[in-house]
Tab-separated table of C-alpha atoms in Angstrom:
chain	number	residue	atom	x	y	z
A	1	MET	CA	-1.232	25.091	44.309
A	2	LYS	CA	1.163	24.427	42.110
A	3	LEU	CA	2.985	26.952	39.075
A	4	PHE	CA	0.712	25.121	36.372
A	5	GLN	CA	-2.130	26.082	38.155
A	6	TRP	CA	-1.234	29.890	38.803
A	7	VAL	CA	-0.649	30.242	35.271
A	8	VAL	CA	-3.925	28.683	33.668
A	9	LEU	CA	-6.477	29.104	36.099
A	10	PRO	CA	-6.664	33.082	35.631
A	11	ILE	CA	-6.554	32.670	32.086
A	12	LEU	CA	-9.803	30.373	32.481
A	13	LEU	CA	-11.363	32.341	35.147
A	14	LEU	CA	-10.715	35.556	32.439
A	15	LEU	CA	-12.324	33.075	29.903
A	16	VAL	CA	-15.116	32.532	31.950
A	17	VAL	CA	-15.855	36.244	32.730
A	18	LEU	CA	-15.690	37.084	29.122
A	19	GLU	CA	-17.829	34.557	28.249
A	20	LEU	CA	-20.638	35.673	30.701
A	21	VAL	CA	-19.932	38.992	29.439
A	22	ALA	CA	-20.992	38.274	25.874
A	23	LEU	CA	-23.831	35.934	27.088
A	24	VAL	CA	-25.525	39.186	28.794
A	25	ARG	CA	-24.687	41.431	26.272
A	26	GLY	CA	-26.569	38.824	23.984
A	27	ARG	CA	-24.742	39.843	20.546
A	28	GLU	CA	-23.093	36.483	19.394
A	29	ARG	CA	-25.531	33.268	19.314
A	30	ARG	CA	-26.181	31.876	22.724
A	31	ARG	CA	-25.871	28.520	21.840
A	32	PHE	CA	-21.999	29.374	21.050
A	33	VAL	CA	-21.440	31.298	23.927
A	34	ALA	CA	-22.931	28.692	26.535
A	35	MET	CA	-21.033	26.325	24.629
A	36	ARG	CA	-17.828	27.735	25.384
A	37	LEU	CA	-18.944	28.688	28.724
A	38	LEU	CA	-19.223	25.015	29.761
A	39	VAL	CA	-15.989	24.541	28.439
A	40	TRP	CA	-13.883	27.044	30.007
A	41	THR	CA	-15.844	26.181	33.424
A	42	VAL	CA	-14.868	22.697	32.998
A	43	ALA	CA	-11.379	23.061	31.985
A	44	ALA	CA	-11.157	25.818	35.357
A	45	VAL	CA	-12.305	22.945	37.305
A	46	ALA	CA	-10.472	20.214	35.908
A	47	VAL	CA	-7.098	22.328	36.370
A	48	GLY	CA	-8.253	23.830	40.057
A	49	LEU	CA	-9.424	20.726	41.403
A	50	PRO	CA	-7.674	17.868	39.915
A	51	ASP	CA	-9.014	14.868	41.961
A	52	THR	CA	-12.802	15.860	40.587
A	53	THR	CA	-11.613	14.580	37.253
A	54	SER	CA	-10.410	11.544	38.787
A	55	SER	CA	-13.049	10.599	41.218
A	56	VAL	CA	-15.939	10.893	37.941
A	57	ALA	CA	-13.010	8.343	36.044
A	58	ARG	CA	-13.391	6.075	38.991
A	59	MET	CA	-17.258	6.574	38.903
A	60	LEU	CA	-17.239	5.562	35.002
A	61	GLY	CA	-14.893	2.701	35.908
A	62	ILE	CA	-12.108	4.407	33.402
A	63	GLY	CA	-9.468	4.650	36.102
A	64	ARG	CA	-7.270	8.234	35.612
A	65	GLY	CA	-8.833	11.245	35.445
A	66	THR	CA	-6.227	11.693	32.819
A	67	ASP	CA	-7.525	9.370	30.751
A	68	LEU	CA	-11.055	10.244	30.978
A	69	VAL	CA	-9.785	13.391	29.822
A	70	VAL	CA	-8.177	11.816	26.810
A	71	TYR	CA	-10.895	9.660	25.694
A	72	LEU	CA	-13.377	12.911	25.502
A	73	PHE	CA	-11.104	14.706	23.601
A	74	LEU	CA	-10.587	11.716	21.326
A	75	LEU	CA	-14.142	11.489	20.877
A	76	ALA	CA	-14.827	14.907	20.446
A	77	PHE	CA	-11.857	14.661	18.041
A	78	ILE	CA	-13.674	11.921	15.734
A	79	ALA	CA	-17.137	13.713	15.902
A	80	THR	CA	-15.629	16.992	14.601
A	81	SER	CA	-13.938	15.223	12.129
A	82	PHE	CA	-16.857	13.610	10.732
A	83	PHE	CA	-19.234	16.953	11.168
A	84	PHE	CA	-16.359	18.876	9.002
A	85	TYR	CA	-15.991	16.284	6.479
A	86	SER	CA	-19.310	16.538	5.772
A	87	ARG	CA	-19.731	20.054	5.879
A	88	TYR	CA	-16.923	20.016	3.388
A	89	THR	CA	-18.257	17.770	1.134
A	90	LEU	CA	-21.748	19.793	1.055
A	91	LEU	CA	-19.816	22.809	0.198
A	92	GLN	CA	-17.756	20.976	-2.511
A	93	ARG	CA	-21.080	19.890	-3.887
A	94	GLN	CA	-22.634	23.110	-3.872
A	95	ILE	CA	-19.812	25.299	-5.476
A	96	THR	CA	-19.577	22.589	-8.089
A	97	GLU	CA	-23.380	23.075	-8.821
A	98	LEU	CA	-22.270	27.002	-9.385
A	99	VAL	CA	-19.353	26.420	-11.409
A	100	ARG	CA	-21.513	23.849	-13.559
A	101	ARG	CA	-24.442	26.563	-14.109
A	102	GLU	CA	-22.055	29.163	-14.963
A	103	ALA	CA	-20.416	27.251	-17.703
A	104	ILE	CA	-23.260	25.912	-19.187
A	105	ARG	CA	-24.804	29.668	-19.284
A	106	GLU	CA	-21.772	30.856	-21.114
A	107	ALA	CA	-21.372	28.026	-23.626
A	108	GLU	CA	-19.543	28.982	-26.448
A	109	GLN	CA	-18.846	27.296	-29.839
A	110	GLY	CA	-15.827	26.559	-31.493
A	111	ARG	CA	-14.858	27.670	-35.219
A	112	GLN	CA	-17.211	26.470	-38.007
A	113	SER	CA	-20.450	25.809	-37.139
A	114	ALA	CA	-20.867	22.385	-37.732
A	115	SER	CA	-23.030	21.572	-35.331
A	116	ASN	CA	-25.655	24.427	-34.595
A	117	PRO	CA	-27.971	22.878	-31.857
A	118	GLY	CA	-28.857	25.602	-30.044
A	119	GLY	CA	-28.730	28.226	-32.902
A	120	GLY	CA	-26.665	30.587	-31.341
A	121	GLN	CA	-23.460	31.914	-29.719
A	122	SER	CA	-24.579	30.898	-26.391
A	123	THR	CA	-27.501	29.385	-24.787
A	124	SER	CA	-29.881	30.373	-22.064
A	125	GLY	CA	-29.057	28.933	-18.633
A	126	LEU	CA	-30.251	25.434	-16.778
A	127	SER	CA	-33.981	24.852	-17.593
B	1	MET	CA	-42.679	24.727	-62.369
B	2	GLN	CA	-41.205	24.927	-59.167
B	3	PRO	CA	-38.788	22.364	-58.345
B	4	ALA	CA	-39.599	20.525	-55.641
B	5	PRO	CA	-37.797	21.520	-52.314
B	6	THR	CA	-34.982	19.744	-51.437
B	7	PRO	CA	-34.808	18.426	-47.916
B	8	THR	CA	-32.552	20.810	-45.625
B	9	PRO	CA	-29.880	19.146	-43.889
B	10	GLU	CA	-31.800	19.868	-40.430
B	11	ALA	CA	-35.194	18.008	-41.699
B	12	ALA	CA	-32.935	15.110	-43.207
B	13	ASP	CA	-31.246	14.829	-39.579
B	14	ILE	CA	-34.531	14.845	-37.914
B	15	ASP	CA	-34.884	10.866	-37.828
B	16	ARG	CA	-31.004	10.596	-36.925
B	17	PRO	CA	-30.596	10.080	-33.396
B	18	ASP	CA	-28.995	12.953	-31.320
B	19	ILE	CA	-25.393	11.740	-30.275
B	20	TRP	CA	-23.478	13.433	-28.045
B	21	ILE	CA	-20.041	12.973	-27.338
B	22	VAL	CA	-18.573	14.588	-23.741
B	23	VAL	CA	-15.188	15.526	-23.533
B	24	PRO	CA	-13.872	16.104	-19.874
B	25	ALA	CA	-10.562	18.103	-20.265
B	26	TYR	CA	-7.868	19.497	-17.614
B	27	ASN	CA	-4.797	20.709	-19.113
B	28	GLU	CA	-4.899	18.822	-22.198
B	29	GLY	CA	-3.550	21.430	-24.080
B	30	GLU	CA	-1.467	19.373	-26.235
B	31	ARG	CA	-3.423	16.075	-26.667
B	32	LEU	CA	-6.971	17.574	-27.382
B	33	ALA	CA	-6.101	18.637	-30.689
B	34	ARG	CA	-5.415	15.024	-31.799
B	35	THR	CA	-8.708	13.859	-29.869
B	36	LEU	CA	-10.819	16.381	-30.762
B	37	SER	CA	-9.802	16.009	-34.799
B	38	SER	CA	-10.580	12.566	-34.729
B	39	ILE	CA	-14.133	12.816	-33.617
B	40	VAL	CA	-15.037	15.785	-35.137
B	41	ARG	CA	-14.086	14.031	-38.339
B	42	ASP	CA	-16.969	11.432	-37.862
B	43	GLY	CA	-19.475	14.422	-37.174
B	44	TRP	CA	-20.641	13.935	-33.973
B	45	ARG	CA	-21.833	16.516	-31.914
B	46	VAL	CA	-19.122	17.514	-29.112
B	47	VAL	CA	-18.795	19.486	-25.911
B	48	VAL	CA	-15.832	19.686	-24.287
B	49	VAL	CA	-15.803	20.655	-20.966
B	50	ASP	CA	-12.573	22.579	-19.975
B	51	ASP	CA	-12.000	22.045	-16.047
B	52	GLY	CA	-10.456	25.156	-15.302
B	53	SER	CA	-7.159	24.340	-17.106
B	54	ARG	CA	-4.476	26.489	-16.973
B	55	ASP	CA	-3.076	25.802	-20.053
B	56	GLY	CA	-4.395	26.096	-23.766
B	57	THR	CA	-7.047	23.680	-23.723
B	58	ALA	CA	-9.744	26.508	-24.270
B	59	ALA	CA	-8.007	27.902	-26.963
B	60	VAL	CA	-7.289	24.343	-28.385
B	61	ALA	CA	-11.166	23.308	-28.258
B	62	ARG	CA	-12.052	26.793	-29.912
B	63	GLU	CA	-10.481	25.888	-32.992
B	64	PHE	CA	-12.767	22.684	-33.719
B	65	PRO	CA	-16.674	23.082	-34.415
B	66	VAL	CA	-17.461	21.915	-30.824
B	67	TRP	CA	-19.488	23.620	-27.868
B	68	LEU	CA	-17.011	24.783	-25.333
B	69	LEU	CA	-17.856	24.871	-21.338
B	70	ARG	CA	-15.700	26.397	-18.988
B	71	HIS	CA	-15.575	25.311	-14.907
B	72	CYS	CA	-13.947	28.474	-13.803
B	73	ILE	CA	-11.967	26.258	-11.421
B	74	ASN	CA	-10.682	22.971	-11.166
B	75	CYS	CA	-13.727	20.392	-9.915
B	76	GLY	CA	-12.448	17.344	-11.276
B	77	GLN	CA	-13.256	14.866	-13.646
B	78	GLY	CA	-16.839	13.834	-12.217
B	79	ALA	CA	-17.450	17.152	-12.071
B	80	SER	CA	-16.796	18.050	-16.092
B	81	LEU	CA	-18.813	14.704	-16.846
B	82	GLN	CA	-21.837	15.698	-15.238
B	83	THR	CA	-21.714	19.184	-16.804
B	84	GLY	CA	-21.281	17.820	-20.128
B	85	ILE	CA	-23.821	15.398	-19.344
B	86	ASP	CA	-26.283	18.264	-18.400
B	87	PHE	CA	-25.541	20.248	-21.416
B	88	ALA	CA	-26.246	17.649	-23.651
B	89	LEU	CA	-29.192	16.554	-22.196
B	90	GLN	CA	-30.641	20.303	-22.272
B	91	GLN	CA	-29.299	20.075	-26.526
B	92	GLY	CA	-31.960	17.565	-26.480
B	93	ALA	CA	-29.243	14.322	-26.895
B	94	ASP	CA	-30.729	10.753	-27.562
B	95	VAL	CA	-27.279	9.328	-26.851
B	96	ILE	CA	-24.464	10.766	-24.670
B	97	VAL	CA	-20.715	9.148	-25.294
B	98	THR	CA	-18.270	9.983	-22.540
B	99	PHE	CA	-14.675	10.079	-24.052
B	100	ASP	CA	-11.270	11.124	-22.337
B	101	ALA	CA	-9.105	13.649	-23.435
B	102	ASP	CA	-6.164	12.492	-23.981
B	103	GLY	CA	-6.451	10.130	-26.832
B	104	GLN	CA	-6.216	6.939	-25.279
B	105	HIS	CA	-9.817	6.243	-26.965
B	106	SER	CA	-9.917	5.300	-30.440
B	107	ALA	CA	-13.183	7.564	-32.129
B	108	GLU	CA	-13.913	4.351	-34.332
B	109	GLU	CA	-14.918	2.818	-31.595
B	110	ILE	CA	-17.990	4.988	-30.708
B	111	THR	CA	-20.078	3.617	-33.146
B	112	ARG	CA	-19.529	0.288	-31.934
B	113	LEU	CA	-20.412	1.639	-28.500
B	114	THR	CA	-23.677	3.557	-29.005
B	115	GLU	CA	-25.159	0.399	-31.268
B	116	PRO	CA	-26.795	-1.770	-28.368
B	117	VAL	CA	-28.732	1.628	-27.101
B	118	LEU	CA	-29.780	2.789	-29.755
B	119	ARG	CA	-31.107	-0.898	-31.023
B	120	GLY	CA	-32.752	-0.485	-27.257
B	121	GLU	CA	-30.944	-3.620	-25.787
B	122	ALA	CA	-29.168	-1.377	-22.953
B	123	ASP	CA	-29.461	1.634	-21.235
B	124	VAL	CA	-25.610	1.806	-20.490
B	125	CYS	CA	-22.795	0.651	-22.707
B	126	LEU	CA	-19.572	0.205	-20.967
B	127	GLY	CA	-16.061	0.171	-23.127
B	128	SER	CA	-13.951	-2.504	-21.137
B	129	ARG	CA	-10.143	-3.001	-22.217
B	130	PHE	CA	-10.196	-6.574	-20.528
B	131	LEU	CA	-12.727	-7.442	-23.194
B	132	GLY	CA	-10.957	-6.085	-25.887
B	133	ALA	CA	-7.154	-4.872	-26.018
B	134	SER	CA	-5.150	-2.537	-24.096
B	135	GLU	CA	-1.826	-1.299	-26.232
B	136	ASN	CA	1.516	-0.993	-23.931
B	137	LEU	CA	-0.355	-1.515	-20.582
B	138	PRO	CA	2.037	-1.855	-17.671
B	139	ALA	CA	2.339	-4.790	-15.542
B	140	SER	CA	1.439	-2.651	-12.203
B	141	ARG	CA	-1.155	-0.594	-13.743
B	142	TRP	CA	-3.080	-3.852	-14.662
B	143	LEU	CA	-2.957	-4.898	-11.528
B	144	ILE	CA	-4.310	-1.734	-10.052
B	145	LEU	CA	-7.256	-1.741	-12.555
B	146	LYS	CA	-7.837	-5.470	-11.392
B	147	LEU	CA	-7.829	-4.659	-7.811
B	148	GLY	CA	-10.404	-1.776	-8.693
B	149	VAL	CA	-12.844	-4.494	-10.560
B	150	LEU	CA	-12.605	-6.564	-7.388
B	151	PHE	CA	-13.126	-3.729	-5.452
B	152	THR	CA	-16.158	-2.423	-7.127
B	153	ARG	CA	-17.443	-6.000	-7.010
B	154	PHE	CA	-17.208	-5.853	-3.423
B	155	VAL	CA	-18.498	-2.561	-2.561
B	156	SER	CA	-20.812	-1.770	-5.217
B	157	GLN	CA	-22.120	-5.228	-6.259
B	158	ILE	CA	-21.602	-4.974	-9.777
B	159	ARG	CA	-19.892	-7.478	-12.224
B	160	VAL	CA	-18.081	-5.636	-14.936
B	161	THR	CA	-14.869	-6.573	-16.108
B	162	ASP	CA	-13.176	-3.055	-16.316
B	163	THR	CA	-14.318	-0.729	-13.842
B	164	HIS	CA	-12.350	2.541	-14.681
B	165	ASN	CA	-12.968	2.973	-18.069
B	166	GLY	CA	-13.776	6.535	-19.442
B	167	LEU	CA	-15.223	5.189	-22.951
B	168	ARG	CA	-19.070	4.587	-21.977
B	169	ALA	CA	-22.560	5.419	-23.712
B	170	LEU	CA	-25.524	6.265	-21.939
B	171	SER	CA	-29.068	6.441	-23.339
B	172	ARG	CA	-31.070	9.906	-22.471
B	173	ARG	CA	-33.148	7.645	-20.007
B	174	ALA	CA	-29.783	6.521	-18.343
B	175	ALA	CA	-28.258	10.404	-18.231
B	176	GLU	CA	-31.152	11.863	-16.595
B	177	ARG	CA	-31.276	9.091	-13.790
B	178	ILE	CA	-27.461	9.047	-13.284
B	179	ARG	CA	-26.362	11.924	-11.020
B	180	ILE	CA	-22.397	12.038	-10.408
B	181	THR	CA	-21.747	13.698	-7.108
B	182	GLN	CA	-18.025	12.232	-6.692
B	183	ASN	CA	-16.479	15.417	-8.196
B	184	ARG	CA	-12.746	13.379	-8.682
B	185	MET	CA	-12.231	10.278	-10.010
B	186	ALA	CA	-14.370	7.909	-7.237
B	187	HIS	CA	-16.643	8.868	-9.921
B	188	ALA	CA	-16.381	5.871	-12.228
B	189	SER	CA	-17.091	3.520	-9.329
B	190	GLU	CA	-20.157	6.049	-8.659
B	191	ILE	CA	-21.438	5.706	-12.301
B	192	LEU	CA	-21.741	2.054	-11.890
B	193	GLU	CA	-23.190	1.981	-8.474
B	194	GLU	CA	-26.024	4.413	-10.041
B	195	ILE	CA	-26.435	2.137	-12.953
B	196	ARG	CA	-27.142	-0.708	-10.624
B	197	GLN	CA	-29.473	1.269	-7.798
B	198	HIS	CA	-31.526	2.605	-11.050
B	199	ARG	CA	-31.743	-0.620	-12.596
B	200	LEU	CA	-30.435	0.202	-15.805
B	201	LYS	CA	-29.498	-2.373	-18.428
B	202	HIS	CA	-25.750	-2.429	-19.112
B	203	VAL	CA	-23.547	-4.505	-21.637
B	204	GLU	CA	-19.744	-4.028	-21.828
B	205	VAL	CA	-18.282	-3.613	-25.171
B	206	PRO	CA	-14.690	-4.593	-26.058
B	207	VAL	CA	-12.557	-1.331	-26.624
B	208	THR	CA	-8.849	-0.652	-27.264
B	209	ILE	CA	-7.210	1.604	-24.641
B	210	ARG	CA	-3.624	3.177	-25.841
B	211	TYR	CA	-1.204	3.588	-23.436
B	212	THR	CA	1.433	6.072	-24.165
B	213	GLU	CA	4.197	7.768	-22.241
B	214	GLU	CA	2.369	10.824	-21.773
B	215	THR	CA	-1.006	9.403	-20.776
B	216	LEU	CA	0.644	7.164	-18.519
B	217	ALA	CA	2.410	10.145	-16.882
B	218	LYS	CA	-0.949	12.223	-16.399
B	219	GLY	CA	-2.818	9.320	-15.254
B	220	GLN	CA	-3.460	8.260	-11.909
B	221	SER	CA	-0.639	6.547	-10.094
B	222	SER	CA	-0.803	3.520	-7.437
B	223	TRP	CA	-0.988	5.169	-4.497
B	224	ASN	CA	-3.684	7.613	-6.076
B	225	ALA	CA	-5.891	4.121	-6.891
B	226	VAL	CA	-5.822	3.789	-2.816
B	227	CYS	CA	-6.738	7.617	-2.344
B	228	ILE	CA	-9.959	7.009	-4.757
B	229	SER	CA	-11.115	3.852	-2.981
B	230	GLY	CA	-10.982	5.732	0.223
B	231	GLN	CA	-12.667	8.658	-1.130
B	232	MET	CA	-15.534	6.372	-2.647
B	233	LEU	CA	-16.296	4.723	0.773
B	234	LEU	CA	-16.436	8.334	2.463
B	235	GLY	CA	-18.538	9.549	-0.142
B	236	LYS	CA	-20.729	6.820	0.614
B	237	MET	CA	-20.984	7.319	4.082
B	238	MET	CA	-21.415	11.009	3.981
B	239	ARG	CA	-24.535	10.907	1.222
């Protein structure tokens, strides 16, 4: 085993154990725990047995194991970027809607009521 | 004998269409007073949407006979327009005019802009500086605006001569259908797309845009134009 493996493998194995404990306790949502568990396990296998990624890569016709990992990360990055951008847009729209409702509810009139359509100092909220 | 009751101003107004001017304002404390005094003089109903300004914008607006709506945080011009439009609709507006706060539009043109809508010839009347005139428009801004027009023709498939003009008149019907979700500057193209999607009748009316050093400094830079196009395309994907 190489130095890198000596350093990283124990950490990954510890993470796997921690996730297993979390899975048994069932306090967190199982889906997330299972997903993290999968990631740490795959990482541990890839670090501990580097040949496995290479053979999987060859099977898929990619060539090197490193390339396989790079491709997977790239795909995951693009997918998460889209996911977070759409979440961000949704959140922004929701916040805007809240701000808008509050603004309309707190509508105030300036000096001299030349235009007095609502007939009061402030109007009721959105109908 | 009792004198015949004279009609109250409200009664006389019943047949007059309710025209509302929506003025989105962000940190426009210095220029807003000039803009508002020109609109208020003509007796329009005005709603100023203060988009979370950090200067005296709200205080300036309070000095005028206008409605003031305040966004507690800065949401962008598109969001401000939608807030003002929602409020005006709620108050029973027949026609809604959007008008920039920085003084680049001229209040005298509001009447001309609302005419096609009032006559029922159009649901939306768009101001166009390329049919009208632009005072002190720099060449670089001209180029960017023209590129914007081409971009909109290509992406939104609508033929207009000026896509990024803040001066427009909407009929109630149009205002109820158009929904601005692009909070920032991409809303101008979005409005055009909504017009096309809802098959609203639109016309363009020549208007004059006055460029001053101040408006140019605060306006959109050329690089922003690129960002806005990106926002617009991303927004289309995320719908």
